[in-house]
Short mmCIF file of C-alpha atoms in Angstrom, two decimals:
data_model
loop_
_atom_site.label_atom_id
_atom_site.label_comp_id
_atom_site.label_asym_id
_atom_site.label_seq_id
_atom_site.Cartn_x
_atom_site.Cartn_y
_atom_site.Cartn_z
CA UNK A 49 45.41 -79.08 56.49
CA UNK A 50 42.29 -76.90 57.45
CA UNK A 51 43.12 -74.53 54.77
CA UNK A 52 43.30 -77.06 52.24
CA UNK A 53 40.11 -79.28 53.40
CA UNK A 54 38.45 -75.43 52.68
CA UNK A 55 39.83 -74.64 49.34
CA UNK A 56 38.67 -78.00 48.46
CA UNK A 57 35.59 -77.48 49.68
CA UNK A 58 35.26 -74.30 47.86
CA UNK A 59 36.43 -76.13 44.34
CA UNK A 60 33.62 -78.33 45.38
CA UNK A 61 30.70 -75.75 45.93
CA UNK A 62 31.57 -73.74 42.71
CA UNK A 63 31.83 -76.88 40.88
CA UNK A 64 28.25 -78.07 41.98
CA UNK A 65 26.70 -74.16 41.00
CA UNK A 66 28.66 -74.26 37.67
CA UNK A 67 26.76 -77.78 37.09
CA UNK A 68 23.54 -75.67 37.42
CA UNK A 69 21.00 -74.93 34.60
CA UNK A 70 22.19 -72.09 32.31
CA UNK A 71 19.18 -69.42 31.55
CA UNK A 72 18.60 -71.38 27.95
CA UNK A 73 17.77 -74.71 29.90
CA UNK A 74 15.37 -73.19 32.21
CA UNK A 75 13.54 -71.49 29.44
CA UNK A 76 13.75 -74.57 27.01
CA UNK A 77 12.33 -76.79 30.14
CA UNK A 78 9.52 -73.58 30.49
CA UNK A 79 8.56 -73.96 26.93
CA UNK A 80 8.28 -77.21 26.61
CA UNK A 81 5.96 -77.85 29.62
CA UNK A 82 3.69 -75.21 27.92
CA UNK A 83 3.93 -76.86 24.60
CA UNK A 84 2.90 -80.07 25.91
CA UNK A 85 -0.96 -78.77 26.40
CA UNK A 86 -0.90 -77.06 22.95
CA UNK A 87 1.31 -79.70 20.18
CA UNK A 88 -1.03 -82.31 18.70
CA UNK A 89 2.06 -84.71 19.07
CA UNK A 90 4.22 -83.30 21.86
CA UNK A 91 6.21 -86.88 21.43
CA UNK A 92 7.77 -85.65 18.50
CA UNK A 93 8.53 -81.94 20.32
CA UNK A 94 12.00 -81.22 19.32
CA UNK A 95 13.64 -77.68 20.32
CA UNK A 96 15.73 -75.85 17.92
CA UNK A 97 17.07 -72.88 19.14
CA UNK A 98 15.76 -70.89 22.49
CA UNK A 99 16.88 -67.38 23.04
CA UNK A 100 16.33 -65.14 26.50
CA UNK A 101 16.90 -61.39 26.39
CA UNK A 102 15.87 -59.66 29.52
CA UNK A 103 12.34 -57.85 29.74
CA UNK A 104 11.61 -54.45 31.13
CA UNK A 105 8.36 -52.69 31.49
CA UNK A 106 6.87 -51.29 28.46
CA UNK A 107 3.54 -52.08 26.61
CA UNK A 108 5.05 -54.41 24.43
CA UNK A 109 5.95 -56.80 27.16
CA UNK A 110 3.32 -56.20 29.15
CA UNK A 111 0.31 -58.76 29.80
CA UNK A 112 -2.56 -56.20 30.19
CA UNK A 113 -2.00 -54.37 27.52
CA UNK A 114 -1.31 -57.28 25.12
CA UNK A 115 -4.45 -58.58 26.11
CA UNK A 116 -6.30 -55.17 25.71
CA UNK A 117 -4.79 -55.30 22.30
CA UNK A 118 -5.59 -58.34 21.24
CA UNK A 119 -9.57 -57.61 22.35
CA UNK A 120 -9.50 -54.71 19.93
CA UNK A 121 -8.36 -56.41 17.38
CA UNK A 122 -10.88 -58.53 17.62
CA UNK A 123 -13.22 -55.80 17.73
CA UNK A 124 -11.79 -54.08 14.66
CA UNK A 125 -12.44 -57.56 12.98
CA UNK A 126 -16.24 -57.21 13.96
CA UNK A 127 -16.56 -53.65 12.88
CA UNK A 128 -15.46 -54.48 9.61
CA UNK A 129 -17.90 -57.80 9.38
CA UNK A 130 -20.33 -55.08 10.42
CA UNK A 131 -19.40 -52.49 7.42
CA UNK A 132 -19.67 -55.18 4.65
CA UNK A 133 -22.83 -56.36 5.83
CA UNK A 134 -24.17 -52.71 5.93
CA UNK A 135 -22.39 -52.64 2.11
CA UNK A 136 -24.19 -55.53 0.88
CA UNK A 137 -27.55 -54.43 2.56
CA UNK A 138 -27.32 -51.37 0.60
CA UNK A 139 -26.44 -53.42 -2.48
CA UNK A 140 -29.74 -54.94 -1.81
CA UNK A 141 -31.86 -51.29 -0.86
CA UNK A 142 -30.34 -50.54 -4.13
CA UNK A 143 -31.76 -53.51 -5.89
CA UNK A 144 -34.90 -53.40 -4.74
CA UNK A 145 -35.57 -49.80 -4.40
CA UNK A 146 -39.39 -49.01 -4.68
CA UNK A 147 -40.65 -47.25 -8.02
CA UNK A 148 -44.05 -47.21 -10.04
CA UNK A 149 -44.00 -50.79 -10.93
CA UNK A 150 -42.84 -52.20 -7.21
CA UNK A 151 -44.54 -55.54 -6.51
CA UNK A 152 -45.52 -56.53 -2.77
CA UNK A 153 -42.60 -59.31 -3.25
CA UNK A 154 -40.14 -55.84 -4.55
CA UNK A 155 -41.19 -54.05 -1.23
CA UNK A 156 -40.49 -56.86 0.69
CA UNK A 157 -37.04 -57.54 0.09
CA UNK A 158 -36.42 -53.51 0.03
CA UNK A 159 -37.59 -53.77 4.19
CA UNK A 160 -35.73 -56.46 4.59
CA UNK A 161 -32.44 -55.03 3.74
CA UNK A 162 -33.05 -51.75 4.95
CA UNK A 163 -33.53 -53.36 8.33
CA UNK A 164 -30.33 -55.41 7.55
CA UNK A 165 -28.37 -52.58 7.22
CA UNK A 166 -29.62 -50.36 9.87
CA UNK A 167 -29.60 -53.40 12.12
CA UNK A 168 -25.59 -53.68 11.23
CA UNK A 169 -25.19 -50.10 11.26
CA UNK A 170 -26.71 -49.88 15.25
CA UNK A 171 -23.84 -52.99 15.78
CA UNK A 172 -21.13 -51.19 13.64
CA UNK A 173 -21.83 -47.75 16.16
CA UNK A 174 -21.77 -49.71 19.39
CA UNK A 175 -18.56 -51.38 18.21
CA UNK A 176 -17.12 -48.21 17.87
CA UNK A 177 -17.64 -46.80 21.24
CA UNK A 178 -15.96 -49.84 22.50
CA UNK A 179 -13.50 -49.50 20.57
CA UNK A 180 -12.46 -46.23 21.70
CA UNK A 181 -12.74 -47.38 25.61
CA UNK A 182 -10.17 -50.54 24.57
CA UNK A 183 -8.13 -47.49 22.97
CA UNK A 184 -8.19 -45.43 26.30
CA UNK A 185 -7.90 -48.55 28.67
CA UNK A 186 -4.30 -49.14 26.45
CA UNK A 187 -3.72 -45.44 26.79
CA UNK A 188 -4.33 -45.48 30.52
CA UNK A 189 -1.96 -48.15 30.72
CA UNK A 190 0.65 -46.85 28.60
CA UNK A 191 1.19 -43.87 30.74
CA UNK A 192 1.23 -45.94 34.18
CA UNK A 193 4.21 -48.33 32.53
CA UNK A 194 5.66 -45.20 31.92
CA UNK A 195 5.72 -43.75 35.15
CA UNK A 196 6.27 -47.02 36.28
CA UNK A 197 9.55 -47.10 34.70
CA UNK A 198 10.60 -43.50 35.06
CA UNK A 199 10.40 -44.34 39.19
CA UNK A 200 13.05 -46.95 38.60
CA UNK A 201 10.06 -49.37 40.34
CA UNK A 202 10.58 -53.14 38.71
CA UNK A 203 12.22 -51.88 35.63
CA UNK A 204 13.47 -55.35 34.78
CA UNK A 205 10.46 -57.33 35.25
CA UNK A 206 11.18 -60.71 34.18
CA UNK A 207 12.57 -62.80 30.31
CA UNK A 208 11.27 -62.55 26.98
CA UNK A 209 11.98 -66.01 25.59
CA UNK A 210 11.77 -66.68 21.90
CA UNK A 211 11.99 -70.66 20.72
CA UNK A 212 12.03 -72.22 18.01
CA UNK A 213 10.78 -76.04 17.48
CA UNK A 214 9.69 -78.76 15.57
CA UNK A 215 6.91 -81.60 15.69
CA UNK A 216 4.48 -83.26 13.82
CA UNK A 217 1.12 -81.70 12.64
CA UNK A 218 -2.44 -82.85 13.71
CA UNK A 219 -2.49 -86.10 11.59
CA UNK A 220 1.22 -86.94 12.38
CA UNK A 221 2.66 -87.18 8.63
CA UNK A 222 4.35 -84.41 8.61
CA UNK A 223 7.20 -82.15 10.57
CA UNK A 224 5.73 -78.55 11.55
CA UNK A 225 8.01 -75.66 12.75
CA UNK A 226 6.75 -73.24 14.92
CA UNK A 227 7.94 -70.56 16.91
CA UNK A 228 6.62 -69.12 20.47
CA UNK A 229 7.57 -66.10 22.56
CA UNK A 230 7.05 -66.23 26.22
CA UNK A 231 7.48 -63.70 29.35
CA UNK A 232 8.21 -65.11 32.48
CA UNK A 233 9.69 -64.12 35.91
CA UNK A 234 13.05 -64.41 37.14
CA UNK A 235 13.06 -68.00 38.05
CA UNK A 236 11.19 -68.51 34.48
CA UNK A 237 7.42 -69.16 35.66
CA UNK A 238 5.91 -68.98 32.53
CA UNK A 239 3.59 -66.00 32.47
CA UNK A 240 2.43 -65.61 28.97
CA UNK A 241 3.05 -66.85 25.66
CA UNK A 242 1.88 -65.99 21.65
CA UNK A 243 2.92 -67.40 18.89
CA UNK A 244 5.66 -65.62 17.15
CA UNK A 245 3.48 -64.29 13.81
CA UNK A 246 1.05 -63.12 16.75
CA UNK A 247 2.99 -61.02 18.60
CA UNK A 248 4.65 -59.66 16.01
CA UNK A 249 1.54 -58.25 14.79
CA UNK A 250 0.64 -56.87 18.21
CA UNK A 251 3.79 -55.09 18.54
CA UNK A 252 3.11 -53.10 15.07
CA UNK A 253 -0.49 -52.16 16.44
CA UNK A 254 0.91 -51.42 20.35
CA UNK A 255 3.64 -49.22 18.73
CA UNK A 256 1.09 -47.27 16.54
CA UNK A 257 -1.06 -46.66 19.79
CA UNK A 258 1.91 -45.89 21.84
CA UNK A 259 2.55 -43.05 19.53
CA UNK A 260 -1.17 -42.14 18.34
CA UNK A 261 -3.19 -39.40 19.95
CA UNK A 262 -7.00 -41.06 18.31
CA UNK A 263 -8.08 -43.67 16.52
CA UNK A 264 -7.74 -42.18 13.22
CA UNK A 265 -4.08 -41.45 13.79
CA UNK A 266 -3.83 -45.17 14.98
CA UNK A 267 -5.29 -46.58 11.95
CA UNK A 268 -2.69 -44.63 10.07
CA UNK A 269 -0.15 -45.32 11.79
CA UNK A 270 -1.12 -49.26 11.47
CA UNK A 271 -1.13 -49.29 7.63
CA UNK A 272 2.09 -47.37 8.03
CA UNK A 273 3.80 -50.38 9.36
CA UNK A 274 1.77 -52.61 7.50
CA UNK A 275 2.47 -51.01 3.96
#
Protein backbone atom coordinates (compact mmCIF):
# COMPACT_ATOMS: atom_id res chain seq x y z
CA UNK A 1 0.00 0.00 0.00
CA UNK A 2 3.00 2.41 0.74
CA UNK A 3 4.33 1.80 -2.64
CA UNK A 4 1.25 2.61 -4.27
CA UNK A 5 0.21 5.80 -2.00
CA UNK A 6 4.00 6.90 -3.57
CA UNK A 7 3.55 6.16 -7.18
CA UNK A 8 0.43 8.05 -6.80
CA UNK A 9 1.94 10.65 -5.32
CA UNK A 10 4.51 10.82 -7.94
CA UNK A 11 1.61 10.78 -10.88
CA UNK A 12 0.46 13.63 -8.78
CA UNK A 13 3.68 15.87 -8.58
CA UNK A 14 4.52 15.40 -12.35
CA UNK A 15 1.04 16.09 -13.16
CA UNK A 16 1.03 19.49 -11.20
CA UNK A 17 4.79 20.52 -13.06
CA UNK A 18 3.37 19.39 -16.47
CA UNK A 19 0.34 21.95 -15.64
CA UNK A 20 3.14 24.60 -15.45
CA UNK A 21 3.67 27.53 -17.91
CA UNK A 22 5.46 26.40 -21.12
CA UNK A 23 8.45 29.00 -22.17
CA UNK A 24 5.79 30.69 -24.85
CA UNK A 25 3.37 31.62 -21.88
CA UNK A 26 5.95 33.16 -19.80
CA UNK A 27 7.23 35.24 -22.62
CA UNK A 28 3.65 36.10 -24.00
CA UNK A 29 2.73 37.15 -20.16
CA UNK A 30 6.46 39.22 -20.36
CA UNK A 31 5.39 40.99 -23.43
CA UNK A 32 2.33 41.89 -22.70
CA UNK A 33 3.05 43.57 -19.30
CA UNK A 34 5.59 45.67 -21.34
CA UNK A 35 3.11 46.45 -24.00
CA UNK A 36 0.68 47.70 -21.62
CA UNK A 37 2.90 51.08 -20.94
CA UNK A 38 3.59 51.49 -24.71
CA UNK A 39 -0.12 50.41 -26.87
CA UNK A 40 -2.42 53.43 -27.09
CA UNK A 41 -5.28 50.80 -26.51
CA UNK A 42 -3.71 47.88 -24.66
CA UNK A 43 -7.64 46.67 -24.30
CA UNK A 44 -7.61 45.61 -27.68
CA UNK A 45 -3.83 43.84 -27.21
CA UNK A 46 -4.21 40.60 -28.92
CA UNK A 47 -1.00 38.20 -29.32
CA UNK A 48 -0.39 36.40 -32.46
CA UNK A 49 2.41 34.34 -32.43
CA UNK A 50 5.45 34.52 -29.69
CA UNK A 51 8.63 32.72 -30.41
CA UNK A 52 11.77 32.11 -27.75
CA UNK A 53 15.13 30.94 -29.09
CA UNK A 54 17.81 30.95 -26.50
CA UNK A 55 20.37 33.98 -26.27
CA UNK A 56 24.09 33.80 -25.89
CA UNK A 57 26.58 36.53 -25.57
CA UNK A 58 27.43 38.39 -28.60
CA UNK A 59 26.95 42.13 -29.57
CA UNK A 60 23.86 41.56 -31.15
CA UNK A 61 22.13 40.50 -28.00
CA UNK A 62 23.81 42.49 -25.89
CA UNK A 63 22.27 45.68 -24.03
CA UNK A 64 25.42 47.91 -23.98
CA UNK A 65 26.31 47.64 -27.13
CA UNK A 66 22.79 48.00 -28.61
CA UNK A 67 22.55 51.02 -26.78
CA UNK A 68 26.06 52.31 -27.89
CA UNK A 69 24.70 51.62 -31.31
CA UNK A 70 21.75 53.15 -31.25
CA UNK A 71 23.64 56.60 -29.79
CA UNK A 72 25.70 56.57 -32.95
CA UNK A 73 23.17 56.32 -35.02
CA UNK A 74 21.82 59.06 -33.75
CA UNK A 75 24.95 60.80 -34.10
CA UNK A 76 25.42 59.81 -37.73
CA UNK A 77 21.86 61.40 -38.14
CA UNK A 78 23.32 64.78 -36.73
CA UNK A 79 26.44 64.72 -38.77
CA UNK A 80 24.55 64.51 -41.77
CA UNK A 81 21.93 67.47 -40.58
CA UNK A 82 25.30 69.12 -40.04
CA UNK A 83 26.73 68.43 -43.80
CA UNK A 84 23.54 69.76 -45.54
CA UNK A 85 23.47 72.74 -43.57
CA UNK A 86 27.22 73.38 -44.36
CA UNK A 87 25.87 72.49 -48.26
CA UNK A 88 23.25 74.99 -48.25
CA UNK A 89 25.49 77.66 -46.46
CA UNK A 90 27.78 77.35 -49.27
CA UNK A 91 24.85 77.53 -51.69
CA UNK A 92 24.35 80.81 -50.07
CA UNK A 93 28.51 82.01 -49.94
CA UNK A 94 28.00 81.14 -53.48
CA UNK A 95 25.08 83.40 -54.01
CA UNK A 96 26.20 86.14 -52.46
CA UNK A 97 29.81 86.10 -53.12
CA UNK A 98 31.35 89.69 -53.02
CA UNK A 99 32.41 91.33 -56.49
CA UNK A 100 32.69 95.03 -57.85
CA UNK A 101 29.08 95.79 -57.61
CA UNK A 102 28.48 94.11 -53.88
CA UNK A 103 25.92 96.16 -51.93
CA UNK A 104 26.20 96.45 -47.96
CA UNK A 105 22.81 94.23 -48.04
CA UNK A 106 25.15 91.56 -50.70
CA UNK A 107 27.95 91.53 -47.96
CA UNK A 108 25.66 90.92 -45.42
CA UNK A 109 24.08 87.85 -46.32
CA UNK A 110 27.70 86.58 -47.71
CA UNK A 111 28.82 86.83 -43.52
CA UNK A 112 25.98 85.42 -42.63
CA UNK A 113 26.35 82.20 -44.39
CA UNK A 114 29.89 81.96 -44.15
CA UNK A 115 29.37 81.96 -40.41
CA UNK A 116 26.51 79.40 -41.04
CA UNK A 117 28.64 77.11 -42.53
CA UNK A 118 31.70 77.35 -40.50
CA UNK A 119 29.44 77.36 -37.48
CA UNK A 120 28.03 73.75 -38.86
CA UNK A 121 31.30 72.75 -39.98
CA UNK A 122 32.90 73.30 -36.06
CA UNK A 123 29.48 70.96 -35.08
CA UNK A 124 29.98 68.51 -38.07
CA UNK A 125 34.03 68.05 -36.63
CA UNK A 126 33.04 67.61 -33.02
CA UNK A 127 30.43 65.08 -34.13
CA UNK A 128 32.98 63.22 -35.64
CA UNK A 129 35.31 62.74 -32.82
CA UNK A 130 32.41 61.37 -30.99
CA UNK A 131 31.66 59.38 -33.30
CA UNK A 132 34.79 57.56 -33.39
CA UNK A 133 34.80 57.17 -29.32
CA UNK A 134 30.98 55.48 -29.75
CA UNK A 135 32.95 53.35 -32.51
CA UNK A 136 35.78 52.32 -29.99
CA UNK A 137 33.41 52.06 -26.87
CA UNK A 138 31.45 49.19 -29.35
CA UNK A 139 34.88 47.92 -30.25
CA UNK A 140 35.97 47.69 -26.63
CA UNK A 141 32.98 45.83 -26.01
CA UNK A 142 33.04 43.57 -28.82
CA UNK A 143 36.28 42.07 -27.80
CA UNK A 144 35.23 41.64 -23.95
CA UNK A 145 31.88 39.54 -25.24
CA UNK A 146 34.32 37.74 -27.00
CA UNK A 147 36.52 36.73 -24.42
CA UNK A 148 33.63 36.52 -22.46
CA UNK A 149 32.39 33.72 -24.43
CA UNK A 150 35.62 32.03 -25.35
CA UNK A 151 35.97 31.45 -21.20
CA UNK A 152 32.76 29.49 -21.38
CA UNK A 153 31.63 32.39 -18.53
CA UNK A 154 27.55 32.89 -19.01
CA UNK A 155 27.55 31.78 -22.54
CA UNK A 156 23.79 31.36 -22.48
CA UNK A 157 22.74 34.49 -20.96
CA UNK A 158 19.13 34.61 -21.05
CA UNK A 159 15.82 34.49 -24.28
CA UNK A 160 15.48 36.42 -27.28
CA UNK A 161 11.71 36.64 -27.65
CA UNK A 162 10.15 37.76 -30.88
CA UNK A 163 6.06 38.49 -30.81
CA UNK A 164 3.87 39.31 -32.89
CA UNK A 165 0.44 41.29 -32.03
CA UNK A 166 -2.37 43.22 -32.82
CA UNK A 167 -4.37 46.35 -31.40
CA UNK A 168 -5.86 49.38 -32.27
CA UNK A 169 -3.94 52.59 -33.31
CA UNK A 170 -3.93 55.98 -31.39
CA UNK A 171 -7.52 57.05 -32.39
CA UNK A 172 -8.94 53.46 -31.98
CA UNK A 173 -10.49 52.94 -35.67
CA UNK A 174 -8.29 50.84 -36.79
CA UNK A 175 -6.30 47.29 -36.09
CA UNK A 176 -2.33 47.87 -36.03
CA UNK A 177 0.17 44.92 -36.14
CA UNK A 178 3.30 45.24 -34.63
CA UNK A 179 6.07 43.20 -33.77
CA UNK A 180 8.66 43.44 -30.66
CA UNK A 181 11.83 41.56 -29.76
CA UNK A 182 12.79 41.27 -26.20
CA UNK A 183 15.89 39.74 -24.10
CA UNK A 184 15.22 38.59 -20.84
CA UNK A 185 16.72 36.25 -18.16
CA UNK A 186 16.02 32.80 -17.45
CA UNK A 187 12.89 33.21 -15.51
CA UNK A 188 11.89 35.87 -18.41
CA UNK A 189 12.46 39.35 -16.50
CA UNK A 190 12.14 41.45 -19.25
CA UNK A 191 15.44 43.18 -19.84
CA UNK A 192 15.15 45.00 -23.07
CA UNK A 193 12.97 45.34 -25.89
CA UNK A 194 12.99 47.19 -29.74
CA UNK A 195 10.70 47.04 -32.07
CA UNK A 196 11.28 44.49 -34.69
CA UNK A 197 12.14 47.09 -37.87
CA UNK A 198 14.57 48.58 -35.08
CA UNK A 199 16.59 45.94 -34.29
CA UNK A 200 16.80 44.69 -37.40
CA UNK A 201 18.51 47.70 -38.47
CA UNK A 202 20.91 47.57 -35.54
CA UNK A 203 21.95 44.18 -36.27
CA UNK A 204 23.05 45.24 -40.03
CA UNK A 205 25.11 48.24 -38.44
CA UNK A 206 26.52 45.92 -35.22
CA UNK A 207 27.53 43.27 -37.85
CA UNK A 208 29.37 45.86 -40.09
CA UNK A 209 31.29 47.11 -36.88
CA UNK A 210 31.87 43.68 -35.66
CA UNK A 211 33.77 43.08 -38.80
CA UNK A 212 35.16 46.76 -39.59
CA UNK A 213 38.61 47.87 -38.59
CA UNK A 214 37.50 52.18 -39.02
CA UNK A 215 34.82 54.06 -39.74
CA UNK A 216 35.27 54.20 -43.34
CA UNK A 217 35.27 50.43 -43.61
CA UNK A 218 32.04 50.57 -41.40
CA UNK A 219 30.25 52.87 -43.59
CA UNK A 220 30.99 50.46 -46.36
CA UNK A 221 30.22 47.76 -44.95
CA UNK A 222 26.66 49.44 -43.89
CA UNK A 223 25.62 50.29 -47.49
CA UNK A 224 26.80 46.78 -48.22
CA UNK A 225 23.93 45.36 -46.33
CA UNK A 226 21.82 48.10 -47.07
CA UNK A 227 22.22 47.93 -50.99
Amino acid sequence: MKTKSLIITLIAILGLCSCGKSKEEKAQEMAANYLKGVLYHFDSYEPLQTKVDSSFVALSTDKEAIELTLDMLKLFQSANEYVEAIEMAERSMKLWSPNGYSSEYDKGEYRKAKEERDNNQRLLDKTKDRIQNQFSKIKSRQSYLEAEALSKIRDFNGWKVYHKFKSLNGAGTLDLFGEYVFFCDEDFNEGSAYPKEDYDAIVKVITAISSSDDIAEMIEAVQEEIY
